[in-house]
Amino acid sequence: MEIKIVENTKEVVCDVLVVGKFIDKQTSNALLNRFAPENFTGKKGETFSIHTQKEYPSTYILGIGLGEEQNLDNNVIRENIAKAVKKCIELKAKTIAFDIETDLACGISIVIGTSLANYHFDKYKTKKEHRIAEIYLSNVLPESIEYAKTVADAVKLARNLANEPAQFATPAKLAEIAQGLDGINTVVYDEAKIRELGMGAYLAVAQGSVQPPKFIHMKYIPENPKKRIAIIGKGLCFDSGGLDIKPASSMLTMRDDMSGAACVLGVMKALGKLRPNIEVHGIIAACENMPSGSSYKPGDIVTAKNGKTIEVDNTDAEGRLTLADALCYACELGVDEVIDIATLTGACMVALGNAASGIMGNDEDFVKNIIQTGAYVGEKYWEMPMWQEYRDNMDSDIADMKNTGTRYGGASAAGMFLKEFVTENVKWAHLDVAGTAFLDKPFKEFSKGATGVGVRTLLSHIIA
Ligand code: BES
Ligand code: MG
Ligand code: ZN
């Protein structure tokens, strides 16, 4: 999608001119006075469209309600722009101009809203979905539009990777993509090296698959960084459950179990362009969880990189085993902050649905800060408790811990498990995106499938 900045969007010859209206403001916009029907009030999400019959440079005028002006924020703009764009797509528009009367710097939200709504995973369809090809904006800063484009592209990469079938999006493929990122230095460790590094928990998960594991470490290292951060993405290219195999209906979408990794790849790609003065390490312990003669088994005991032993209680609780070793590795880098993002537990999905991701961590202010950043960019997080009770359920008779506790409270249990592999002097947050990474039906700005959740939060957190 091309973005053009023009003097006055009202004069652009295009398919649709999108015009915003506030419910509580008498509009001075001559266009609305001329084209809007009587009953168009400007209530949030309300729309109308009208063919201009050649009385105007645009073929259609599409009005979008933005609610009360004082309540306008990024989220209102992005969500409603996305709604308007979907209407434009229904009208088979190719080119859209935006006329949103506000002092708020809304260019970023318009670009991101449009890009999110314009996304379809139709790579494998011979007949492609209709898409918006060009948008026109005025009263925007070129730098902020460039930033928005970079963020939107990062989200798109994350969505494409998580939507991609597991037959193609293999650990080796993720490694190849990581190695091709501009401005990023990537090292990839294969099985022998992973063993040498002592990542016994991760290797156990990987050992049932014919796809070899790839430990991916992407580095963005500026000269005198203000801060050093590691971001870790769960990279289960497919999670069948292993020998504790999932029922068919639960396995169906498990190509999305690398959504955390996809997010980290998107973020690193954007960082290579944005080049902030922050050191960032993107880490992915990529593998598949498969049943086979070489699979790890319930009752096995594995040793993580920090020497802690784990009894495998359930081979389907594999993500935390791969993350355990990745967390140890990240902490050994001596960074100030570690954030992991993972489609970790069905329990988190049950608790929060697709409205919000779960968040846990070892530093109250750090967690609060990420929640606030998420709220600002339109990704919701809800803090789940980290109480000792959840950890007690994972005591093992024969090892330091088991990889699962009781059936209930699973999101918190997983968080307590991960905490065992985080060094205390490092600020750590864990984002459980099991419910938000992949949609079974369209929701808000998103079509069915991958959402690219986390990319906007992590980028904002890093850049801020
Ligand atoms: N990848 C799943 C979690 C998941 C479930 C992600 C639904 C997205 C949608 C994870 O590896 C898993 O299988 N977790 C188990 C843990 C259980 C065995 C303790 C779960 O949530 O059922
Ligand atoms: Mg699993
Ligand atoms: Zn999984």
Short mmCIF file of C-alpha atoms and ligand atoms in Angstrom, two decimals:
data_model
loop_
_atom_site.label_atom_id
_atom_site.label_comp_id
_atom_site.label_asym_id
_atom_site.label_seq_id
_atom_site.Cartn_x
_atom_site.Cartn_y
_atom_site.Cartn_z
CA MET A 1 0.00 0.00 0.00
CA GLU A 2 1.35 3.37 -1.02
CA ILE A 3 1.00 6.42 1.20
CA LYS A 4 0.91 9.89 -0.33
CA ILE A 5 1.03 13.16 1.54
CA VAL A 6 -0.84 15.96 -0.21
CA GLU A 7 -1.77 19.58 0.50
CA ASN A 8 -5.51 18.98 0.66
CA THR A 9 -7.07 15.53 0.61
CA LYS A 10 -10.48 16.98 -0.28
CA GLU A 11 -9.20 17.75 -3.76
CA VAL A 12 -7.74 14.33 -4.54
CA VAL A 13 -9.28 12.39 -7.39
CA CYS A 14 -9.83 9.01 -5.73
CA ASP A 15 -12.40 6.29 -5.15
CA VAL A 16 -13.42 7.22 -1.61
CA LEU A 17 -12.95 10.28 0.55
CA VAL A 18 -13.31 9.21 4.19
CA VAL A 19 -14.65 12.03 6.37
CA GLY A 20 -14.69 11.89 10.18
CA LYS A 21 -17.41 13.43 12.34
CA PHE A 22 -17.72 14.05 16.07
CA ILE A 23 -21.11 13.56 17.66
CA ASP A 24 -20.84 16.65 19.86
CA LYS A 25 -19.55 19.10 17.32
CA GLN A 26 -21.50 21.09 14.81
CA THR A 27 -19.50 20.38 11.71
CA SER A 28 -18.08 23.15 9.62
CA ASN A 29 -17.18 20.50 7.09
CA ALA A 30 -19.03 21.55 3.96
CA LEU A 31 -18.78 18.03 2.64
CA LEU A 32 -20.76 16.52 5.46
CA ASN A 33 -23.30 19.32 5.30
CA ARG A 34 -23.73 18.59 1.64
CA PHE A 35 -23.58 14.78 1.48
CA ALA A 36 -24.38 13.33 4.90
CA PRO A 37 -27.92 12.04 5.49
CA GLU A 38 -30.00 13.75 8.22
CA ASN A 39 -29.64 10.85 10.63
CA PHE A 40 -25.80 10.69 10.54
CA THR A 41 -24.91 11.89 14.04
CA GLY A 42 -21.24 11.02 14.37
CA LYS A 43 -21.75 8.34 17.01
CA LYS A 44 -18.63 6.17 17.33
CA GLY A 45 -18.51 3.60 14.53
CA GLU A 46 -21.51 4.99 12.63
CA THR A 47 -20.98 5.12 8.86
CA PHE A 48 -22.68 6.30 5.69
CA SER A 49 -21.52 6.21 2.11
CA ILE A 50 -22.84 8.06 -0.88
CA HIS A 51 -21.95 8.16 -4.57
CA THR A 52 -21.07 11.73 -5.48
CA GLN A 53 -22.40 11.46 -9.07
CA LYS A 54 -19.38 13.34 -10.40
CA GLU A 55 -20.24 16.36 -8.23
CA TYR A 56 -16.97 15.85 -6.42
CA PRO A 57 -13.39 14.68 -7.18
CA SER A 58 -13.93 11.45 -5.20
CA THR A 59 -16.38 8.84 -6.47
CA TYR A 60 -17.73 8.19 -2.96
CA ILE A 61 -17.90 10.07 0.30
CA LEU A 62 -17.77 7.78 3.32
CA GLY A 63 -18.60 9.31 6.68
CA ILE A 64 -17.30 7.75 9.88
CA GLY A 65 -18.50 8.66 13.39
CA LEU A 66 -15.69 9.31 15.87
CA GLY A 67 -17.83 9.86 18.98
CA GLU A 68 -17.15 12.71 21.39
CA GLU A 69 -14.20 14.86 20.46
CA GLN A 70 -12.83 14.98 24.01
CA ASN A 71 -12.69 11.17 24.09
CA LEU A 72 -10.73 10.92 20.88
CA ASP A 73 -7.49 8.98 21.18
CA ASN A 74 -5.28 6.73 19.04
CA ASN A 75 -7.50 3.75 19.67
CA VAL A 76 -10.72 5.47 18.59
CA ILE A 77 -9.08 6.70 15.42
CA ARG A 78 -7.39 3.40 14.54
CA GLU A 79 -10.43 1.23 15.19
CA ASN A 80 -12.83 3.49 13.31
CA ILE A 81 -10.48 4.10 10.42
CA ALA A 82 -10.18 0.31 10.15
CA LYS A 83 -13.96 0.09 10.07
CA ALA A 84 -14.18 2.74 7.35
CA VAL A 85 -11.47 0.98 5.34
CA LYS A 86 -13.39 -2.29 5.46
CA LYS A 87 -16.39 -0.40 4.03
CA CYS A 88 -14.14 1.03 1.32
CA ILE A 89 -13.03 -2.51 0.48
CA GLU A 90 -16.71 -3.49 0.16
CA LEU A 91 -17.08 -0.59 -2.27
CA LYS A 92 -14.14 -2.09 -4.22
CA ALA A 93 -12.14 1.08 -3.73
CA LYS A 94 -8.46 1.14 -4.66
CA THR A 95 -7.61 4.67 -3.57
CA ILE A 96 -8.77 6.44 -0.40
CA ALA A 97 -8.21 9.95 0.90
CA PHE A 98 -8.75 10.86 4.56
CA ASP A 99 -10.30 14.05 5.85
CA ILE A 100 -10.27 13.75 9.62
CA GLU A 101 -10.67 17.13 11.31
CA THR A 102 -8.63 16.93 14.46
CA ASP A 103 -5.65 18.58 16.08
CA LEU A 104 -4.47 15.23 17.36
CA ALA A 105 -1.48 13.86 15.47
CA CYS A 106 -3.53 11.09 13.97
CA GLY A 107 -1.48 10.16 10.91
CA ILE A 108 0.13 7.20 12.67
CA SER A 109 -3.22 5.77 13.76
CA ILE A 110 -4.69 6.22 10.26
CA VAL A 111 -1.80 4.40 8.62
CA ILE A 112 -1.82 1.54 11.15
CA GLY A 113 -5.62 1.24 11.14
CA THR A 114 -5.68 1.12 7.35
CA SER A 115 -2.87 -1.39 7.16
CA LEU A 116 -4.47 -3.70 9.74
CA ALA A 117 -7.83 -3.62 7.95
CA ASN A 118 -6.25 -4.07 4.54
CA TYR A 119 -4.54 -7.34 5.52
CA HIS A 120 -5.62 -10.72 4.20
CA PHE A 121 -3.62 -13.91 4.13
CA ASP A 122 -4.35 -14.86 0.53
CA LYS A 123 -0.89 -15.99 -0.51
CA TYR A 124 -2.19 -19.44 -1.41
CA LYS A 125 -5.43 -18.32 -3.09
CA THR A 126 -5.37 -18.08 -6.84
CA LYS A 127 -8.00 -15.35 -6.65
CA LYS A 128 -6.66 -12.56 -4.42
CA GLU A 129 -8.73 -10.49 -2.00
CA HIS A 130 -9.55 -6.92 -2.93
CA ARG A 131 -7.07 -4.47 -1.42
CA ILE A 132 -6.63 -0.74 -1.00
CA ALA A 133 -3.64 0.28 -3.14
CA GLU A 134 -3.12 3.92 -2.21
CA ILE A 135 -4.03 6.30 0.58
CA TYR A 136 -3.80 10.10 0.73
CA LEU A 137 -3.20 12.12 3.86
CA SER A 138 -2.69 15.77 4.67
CA ASN A 139 -1.56 17.67 7.79
CA VAL A 140 0.85 14.91 8.80
CA LEU A 141 4.56 14.78 9.52
CA PRO A 142 6.46 12.70 6.94
CA GLU A 143 8.68 11.26 9.74
CA SER A 144 5.72 9.97 11.71
CA ILE A 145 4.21 8.43 8.58
CA GLU A 146 7.52 6.71 7.88
CA TYR A 147 7.51 5.39 11.46
CA ALA A 148 3.91 4.16 11.12
CA LYS A 149 4.77 2.37 7.89
CA THR A 150 7.68 0.59 9.55
CA VAL A 151 5.47 -0.50 12.45
CA ALA A 152 2.69 -1.61 10.09
CA ASP A 153 5.18 -3.63 8.02
CA ALA A 154 6.49 -5.31 11.16
CA VAL A 155 2.96 -6.31 12.18
CA LYS A 156 2.35 -7.60 8.68
CA LEU A 157 5.49 -9.74 8.74
CA ALA A 158 4.44 -11.21 12.09
CA ARG A 159 0.95 -11.98 10.76
CA ASN A 160 2.29 -13.55 7.57
CA LEU A 161 4.67 -15.80 9.50
CA ALA A 162 2.06 -16.99 12.00
CA ASN A 163 -0.48 -17.61 9.24
CA GLU A 164 2.02 -19.52 7.13
CA PRO A 165 1.45 -23.30 7.21
CA ALA A 166 3.85 -25.22 9.44
CA GLN A 167 5.06 -27.20 6.43
CA PHE A 168 6.75 -23.99 5.22
CA ALA A 169 7.31 -21.98 8.41
CA THR A 170 9.87 -24.41 9.84
CA PRO A 171 12.59 -23.62 12.39
CA ALA A 172 15.08 -23.47 9.50
CA LYS A 173 12.84 -21.02 7.65
CA LEU A 174 12.57 -18.72 10.68
CA ALA A 175 16.36 -18.84 10.99
CA GLU A 176 16.74 -17.93 7.33
CA ILE A 177 14.39 -14.96 7.71
CA ALA A 178 16.26 -13.79 10.82
CA GLN A 179 19.55 -13.98 8.93
CA GLY A 180 18.15 -11.84 6.15
CA LEU A 181 17.05 -8.87 8.28
CA ASP A 182 18.72 -5.58 7.31
CA GLY A 183 20.70 -3.90 10.07
CA ILE A 184 20.55 -6.95 12.35
CA ASN A 185 23.34 -9.43 13.15
CA THR A 186 22.03 -12.93 13.55
CA VAL A 187 23.64 -16.10 14.81
CA VAL A 188 21.89 -19.45 14.55
CA TYR A 189 22.85 -22.42 16.70
CA ASP A 190 22.06 -25.91 15.51
CA GLU A 191 21.50 -29.03 17.55
CA ALA A 192 25.12 -29.81 18.47
CA LYS A 193 25.73 -26.25 19.65
CA ILE A 194 22.42 -26.15 21.54
CA ARG A 195 23.51 -29.29 23.38
CA GLU A 196 26.90 -27.76 24.11
CA LEU A 197 25.12 -24.72 25.57
CA GLY A 198 23.31 -27.05 27.97
CA MET A 199 19.78 -26.42 26.80
CA GLY A 200 18.41 -29.82 27.76
CA ALA A 201 14.78 -28.75 28.22
CA TYR A 202 14.53 -27.17 24.78
CA LEU A 203 16.28 -30.10 23.09
CA ALA A 204 13.91 -32.59 24.70
CA VAL A 205 10.92 -30.84 23.13
CA ALA A 206 12.61 -30.76 19.73
CA GLN A 207 13.80 -34.37 19.67
CA GLY A 208 10.57 -35.93 18.34
CA SER A 209 10.54 -33.96 15.10
CA VAL A 210 12.36 -34.52 11.82
CA GLN A 211 12.70 -30.72 11.61
CA PRO A 212 15.94 -29.86 13.41
CA PRO A 213 15.78 -27.14 16.09
CA LYS A 214 17.32 -23.74 15.42
CA PHE A 215 18.26 -21.42 18.25
CA ILE A 216 18.10 -17.94 16.77
CA HIS A 217 19.85 -14.92 18.31
CA MET A 218 19.29 -11.61 16.50
CA LYS A 219 21.37 -8.67 17.67
CA TYR A 220 20.75 -4.99 17.25
CA ILE A 221 23.68 -3.27 18.97
CA PRO A 222 24.12 0.52 18.68
CA GLU A 223 27.27 2.29 19.81
CA ASN A 224 26.44 3.63 23.31
CA PRO A 225 23.07 2.14 24.16
CA LYS A 226 20.90 3.77 26.84
CA LYS A 227 19.50 0.39 27.79
CA ARG A 228 19.91 -3.29 26.94
CA ILE A 229 16.84 -5.43 26.34
CA ALA A 230 16.22 -9.06 25.32
CA ILE A 231 12.93 -10.12 23.75
CA ILE A 232 12.17 -13.81 23.51
CA GLY A 233 9.45 -15.32 21.30
CA LYS A 234 8.01 -18.80 21.78
CA GLY A 235 8.88 -20.53 18.53
CA LEU A 236 6.91 -23.76 18.35
CA CYS A 237 6.55 -24.04 14.59
CA PHE A 238 3.98 -26.73 15.30
CA ASP A 239 2.60 -27.98 18.59
CA SER A 240 0.88 -31.33 18.19
CA GLY A 241 1.13 -31.86 21.95
CA GLY A 242 3.78 -34.54 21.47
CA LEU A 243 3.02 -37.96 22.98
CA ASP A 244 0.37 -36.24 25.13
CA ILE A 245 -1.21 -35.53 21.81
CA LYS A 246 -3.87 -32.85 21.38
CA PRO A 247 -7.35 -33.65 20.10
CA ALA A 248 -7.81 -32.72 16.43
CA SER A 249 -9.86 -29.59 17.12
CA SER A 250 -7.17 -28.15 19.43
CA MET A 251 -4.35 -29.05 17.05
CA LEU A 252 -5.93 -27.41 14.04
CA THR A 253 -4.41 -23.95 14.54
CA MET A 254 -1.18 -24.98 16.23
CA ARG A 255 0.93 -23.54 13.44
CA ASP A 256 0.27 -20.31 15.36
CA ASP A 257 2.39 -21.54 18.28
CA MET A 258 5.29 -19.51 16.92
CA SER A 259 3.33 -16.23 17.10
CA GLY A 260 5.72 -15.01 19.80
CA ALA A 261 8.66 -15.74 17.50
CA ALA A 262 6.85 -14.05 14.61
CA CYS A 263 6.38 -10.97 16.81
CA VAL A 264 10.07 -10.88 17.72
CA LEU A 265 11.06 -11.20 14.05
CA GLY A 266 8.72 -8.32 13.18
CA VAL A 267 10.13 -6.15 15.94
CA MET A 268 13.76 -6.87 14.97
CA LYS A 269 13.01 -6.05 11.34
CA ALA A 270 11.57 -2.69 12.39
CA LEU A 271 14.53 -1.96 14.70
CA GLY A 272 16.94 -2.47 11.81
CA LYS A 273 15.16 0.45 10.14
CA LEU A 274 14.34 2.67 13.10
CA ARG A 275 17.81 2.31 14.65
CA PRO A 276 17.05 3.51 18.19
CA ASN A 277 19.79 3.98 20.77
CA ILE A 278 18.75 0.83 22.62
CA GLU A 279 20.49 -2.55 22.42
CA VAL A 280 18.02 -5.30 21.61
CA HIS A 281 18.51 -9.05 21.46
CA GLY A 282 15.79 -11.05 19.71
CA ILE A 283 15.82 -14.67 20.80
CA ILE A 284 13.90 -17.66 19.47
CA ALA A 285 14.30 -21.31 20.48
CA ALA A 286 12.56 -22.66 17.38
CA CYS A 287 11.41 -26.28 17.10
CA GLU A 288 8.41 -28.55 16.62
CA ASN A 289 6.61 -30.63 19.25
CA MET A 290 5.81 -33.95 17.55
CA PRO A 291 4.99 -37.51 18.56
CA SER A 292 7.43 -40.12 17.21
CA GLY A 293 9.74 -42.90 18.28
CA SER A 294 12.28 -40.31 19.34
CA SER A 295 9.89 -38.03 21.26
CA TYR A 296 10.45 -37.04 24.85
CA LYS A 297 8.14 -38.90 27.17
CA PRO A 298 5.99 -38.18 30.19
CA GLY A 299 8.15 -38.99 33.21
CA ASP A 300 11.44 -38.01 31.54
CA ILE A 301 13.70 -35.71 33.51
CA VAL A 302 15.43 -32.91 31.63
CA THR A 303 18.05 -30.39 32.75
CA ALA A 304 17.75 -26.74 31.80
CA LYS A 305 20.67 -24.41 31.08
CA ASN A 306 20.79 -23.13 34.69
CA GLY A 307 21.15 -26.68 36.01
CA LYS A 308 17.59 -27.04 37.32
CA THR A 309 15.95 -30.41 36.67
CA ILE A 310 12.40 -30.79 35.38
CA GLU A 311 10.14 -33.82 35.40
CA VAL A 312 8.07 -33.93 32.22
CA ASP A 313 4.54 -34.21 33.53
CA ASN A 314 2.89 -33.40 30.22
CA THR A 315 4.63 -33.18 26.85
CA ASP A 316 2.06 -30.59 25.75
CA ALA A 317 3.44 -28.08 28.26
CA GLU A 318 6.41 -27.72 25.91
CA GLY A 319 6.55 -23.96 25.42
CA ARG A 320 7.76 -23.31 28.95
CA LEU A 321 10.56 -25.88 28.48
CA THR A 322 11.87 -24.10 25.39
CA LEU A 323 11.44 -20.71 27.10
CA ALA A 324 13.25 -21.92 30.22
CA ASP A 325 16.49 -22.33 28.28
CA ALA A 326 15.92 -19.16 26.25
CA LEU A 327 15.37 -17.18 29.48
CA CYS A 328 18.62 -18.53 30.97
CA TYR A 329 20.45 -17.61 27.79
CA ALA A 330 18.96 -14.08 27.76
CA CYS A 331 19.79 -13.47 31.42
CA GLU A 332 23.39 -14.53 30.79
CA LEU A 333 23.69 -11.70 28.25
CA GLY A 334 23.58 -9.30 31.20
CA VAL A 335 20.70 -7.24 29.81
CA ASP A 336 18.61 -4.86 31.94
CA GLU A 337 15.24 -6.24 30.82
CA VAL A 338 13.89 -9.50 29.43
CA ILE A 339 10.43 -9.76 27.90
CA ASP A 340 9.08 -13.06 26.63
CA ILE A 341 6.02 -13.37 24.44
CA ALA A 342 4.35 -16.74 24.03
CA THR A 343 1.16 -18.54 23.04
CA LEU A 344 1.69 -20.34 26.30
CA THR A 345 -1.54 -21.54 27.89
CA GLY A 346 -5.07 -22.42 26.91
CA ALA A 347 -5.89 -21.32 30.46
CA CYS A 348 -4.98 -17.72 29.62
CA MET A 349 -7.26 -17.88 26.62
CA VAL A 350 -10.08 -19.21 28.80
CA ALA A 351 -9.51 -16.42 31.33
CA LEU A 352 -9.23 -13.42 29.01
CA GLY A 353 -10.60 -14.52 25.64
CA ASN A 354 -9.25 -12.63 22.67
CA ALA A 355 -9.77 -9.23 24.27
CA ALA A 356 -6.54 -9.14 26.25
CA SER A 357 -3.22 -10.91 26.71
CA GLY A 358 -2.02 -12.04 30.12
CA ILE A 359 1.02 -10.40 31.67
CA MET A 360 3.19 -11.39 34.64
CA GLY A 361 6.60 -10.32 35.84
CA ASN A 362 9.03 -9.80 38.69
CA ASP A 363 8.87 -5.99 38.90
CA GLU A 364 5.61 -4.16 39.58
CA ASP A 365 6.57 -0.89 37.84
CA PHE A 366 7.96 -2.70 34.83
CA VAL A 367 4.76 -4.69 34.35
CA LYS A 368 2.59 -1.57 34.86
CA ASN A 369 4.66 0.27 32.33
CA ILE A 370 4.14 -2.39 29.67
CA ILE A 371 0.40 -2.51 30.40
CA GLN A 372 0.26 1.28 29.87
CA THR A 373 2.27 1.12 26.67
CA GLY A 374 -0.06 -1.60 25.41
CA ALA A 375 -3.14 0.48 26.26
CA TYR A 376 -1.69 3.39 24.33
CA VAL A 377 -1.07 1.40 21.13
CA GLY A 378 -4.28 -0.62 21.42
CA GLU A 379 -3.06 -3.95 22.78
CA LYS A 380 -4.63 -4.85 26.12
CA TYR A 381 -2.81 -6.73 28.90
CA TRP A 382 -4.25 -8.03 32.15
CA GLU A 383 -1.97 -8.95 35.02
CA MET A 384 -2.28 -12.50 36.32
CA PRO A 385 -1.15 -13.30 39.87
CA MET A 386 2.23 -14.83 40.64
CA TRP A 387 1.54 -16.56 43.94
CA GLN A 388 3.61 -19.29 45.56
CA GLU A 389 0.54 -21.57 45.64
CA TYR A 390 0.80 -22.01 41.87
CA ARG A 391 4.46 -22.98 42.18
CA ASP A 392 3.77 -25.45 45.00
CA ASN A 393 1.57 -27.45 42.63
CA MET A 394 4.59 -28.07 40.46
CA ASP A 395 6.76 -29.70 43.11
CA SER A 396 8.14 -33.02 41.88
CA ASP A 397 9.11 -36.10 43.90
CA ILE A 398 12.02 -36.89 41.62
CA ALA A 399 13.23 -33.56 40.16
CA ASP A 400 13.39 -29.87 41.09
CA MET A 401 9.97 -29.30 39.55
CA LYS A 402 7.38 -30.65 37.14
CA ASN A 403 6.42 -28.80 34.01
CA THR A 404 2.72 -28.59 34.95
CA GLY A 405 0.64 -28.08 38.08
CA THR A 406 -3.07 -28.65 38.53
CA ARG A 407 -5.53 -28.09 35.74
CA TYR A 408 -6.81 -24.77 37.05
CA GLY A 409 -4.90 -21.51 37.20
CA GLY A 410 -2.73 -22.67 34.32
CA ALA A 411 -1.60 -19.23 33.13
CA SER A 412 -0.21 -18.32 36.55
CA ALA A 413 1.40 -21.74 36.96
CA ALA A 414 3.20 -21.29 33.65
CA GLY A 415 4.39 -17.85 34.78
CA MET A 416 5.71 -19.28 38.06
CA PHE A 417 7.50 -22.00 36.12
CA LEU A 418 9.24 -19.46 33.85
CA LYS A 419 10.31 -17.39 36.88
CA GLU A 420 12.61 -20.26 37.90
CA PHE A 421 14.81 -19.43 34.92
CA VAL A 422 15.05 -15.67 35.35
CA THR A 423 17.97 -14.11 37.22
CA GLU A 424 16.73 -11.92 40.03
CA ASN A 425 18.53 -8.71 39.09
CA VAL A 426 16.92 -8.68 35.63
CA LYS A 427 13.55 -7.03 35.09
CA TRP A 428 11.33 -9.60 33.47
CA ALA A 429 7.85 -9.66 31.96
CA HIS A 430 6.01 -12.56 30.40
CA LEU A 431 3.23 -11.94 27.86
CA ASP A 432 0.81 -14.84 27.34
CA VAL A 433 -0.80 -14.24 23.96
CA ALA A 434 -2.53 -17.63 23.54
CA GLY A 435 -5.92 -15.92 23.21
CA THR A 436 -4.90 -12.86 21.22
CA ALA A 437 -2.39 -14.08 18.63
CA PHE A 438 -4.78 -15.96 16.39
CA LEU A 439 -8.50 -15.33 15.84
CA ASP A 440 -11.12 -17.88 14.88
CA LYS A 441 -13.27 -15.09 13.45
CA PRO A 442 -12.77 -11.43 12.49
CA PHE A 443 -12.43 -9.11 15.50
CA LYS A 444 -12.08 -5.31 15.53
CA GLU A 445 -9.43 -4.31 12.97
CA PHE A 446 -8.39 -7.91 12.36
CA SER A 447 -9.39 -10.58 9.90
CA LYS A 448 -9.52 -14.23 10.94
CA GLY A 449 -6.10 -15.74 11.73
CA ALA A 450 -2.92 -14.10 12.97
CA THR A 451 -3.00 -10.63 14.57
CA GLY A 452 0.70 -9.85 15.02
CA VAL A 453 -0.03 -9.12 18.68
CA GLY A 454 2.84 -7.70 20.68
CA VAL A 455 4.70 -6.02 17.84
CA ARG A 456 3.23 -2.59 18.55
CA THR A 457 3.64 -2.93 22.32
CA LEU A 458 7.24 -4.11 22.16
CA LEU A 459 8.27 -1.52 19.58
CA SER A 460 6.69 1.29 21.59
CA HIS A 461 8.30 0.00 24.76
CA ILE A 462 11.72 -0.14 23.13
CA ILE A 463 11.52 3.19 21.28
CA ALA A 464 9.95 5.15 24.17
N1 BES B 1 0.45 -23.96 22.61
C1 BES B 1 -0.33 -24.38 23.72
C2 BES B 1 -1.19 -23.27 24.30
C3 BES B 1 -2.28 -22.72 23.42
C4 BES B 1 -3.57 -23.19 23.52
C5 BES B 1 -2.01 -21.71 22.52
C6 BES B 1 -4.57 -22.66 22.73
C7 BES B 1 -3.00 -21.18 21.73
C8 BES B 1 -4.28 -21.66 21.84
C9 BES B 1 0.57 -24.91 24.83
O1 BES B 1 1.75 -25.50 24.42
C10 BES B 1 -0.18 -25.98 25.54
O2 BES B 1 -0.45 -26.97 24.93
N2 BES B 1 -0.51 -25.74 26.80
C11 BES B 1 -1.25 -26.66 27.57
C12 BES B 1 -0.59 -26.75 28.92
C13 BES B 1 -1.13 -27.85 29.78
C14 BES B 1 -0.72 -29.19 29.23
C15 BES B 1 -0.61 -27.65 31.16
C16 BES B 1 -2.67 -26.14 27.67
O3 BES B 1 -2.85 -24.93 27.78
O4 BES B 1 -3.58 -26.95 27.61
MG MG B 2 1.52 -27.56 24.01
ZN ZN B 3 2.52 -24.82 22.64
#
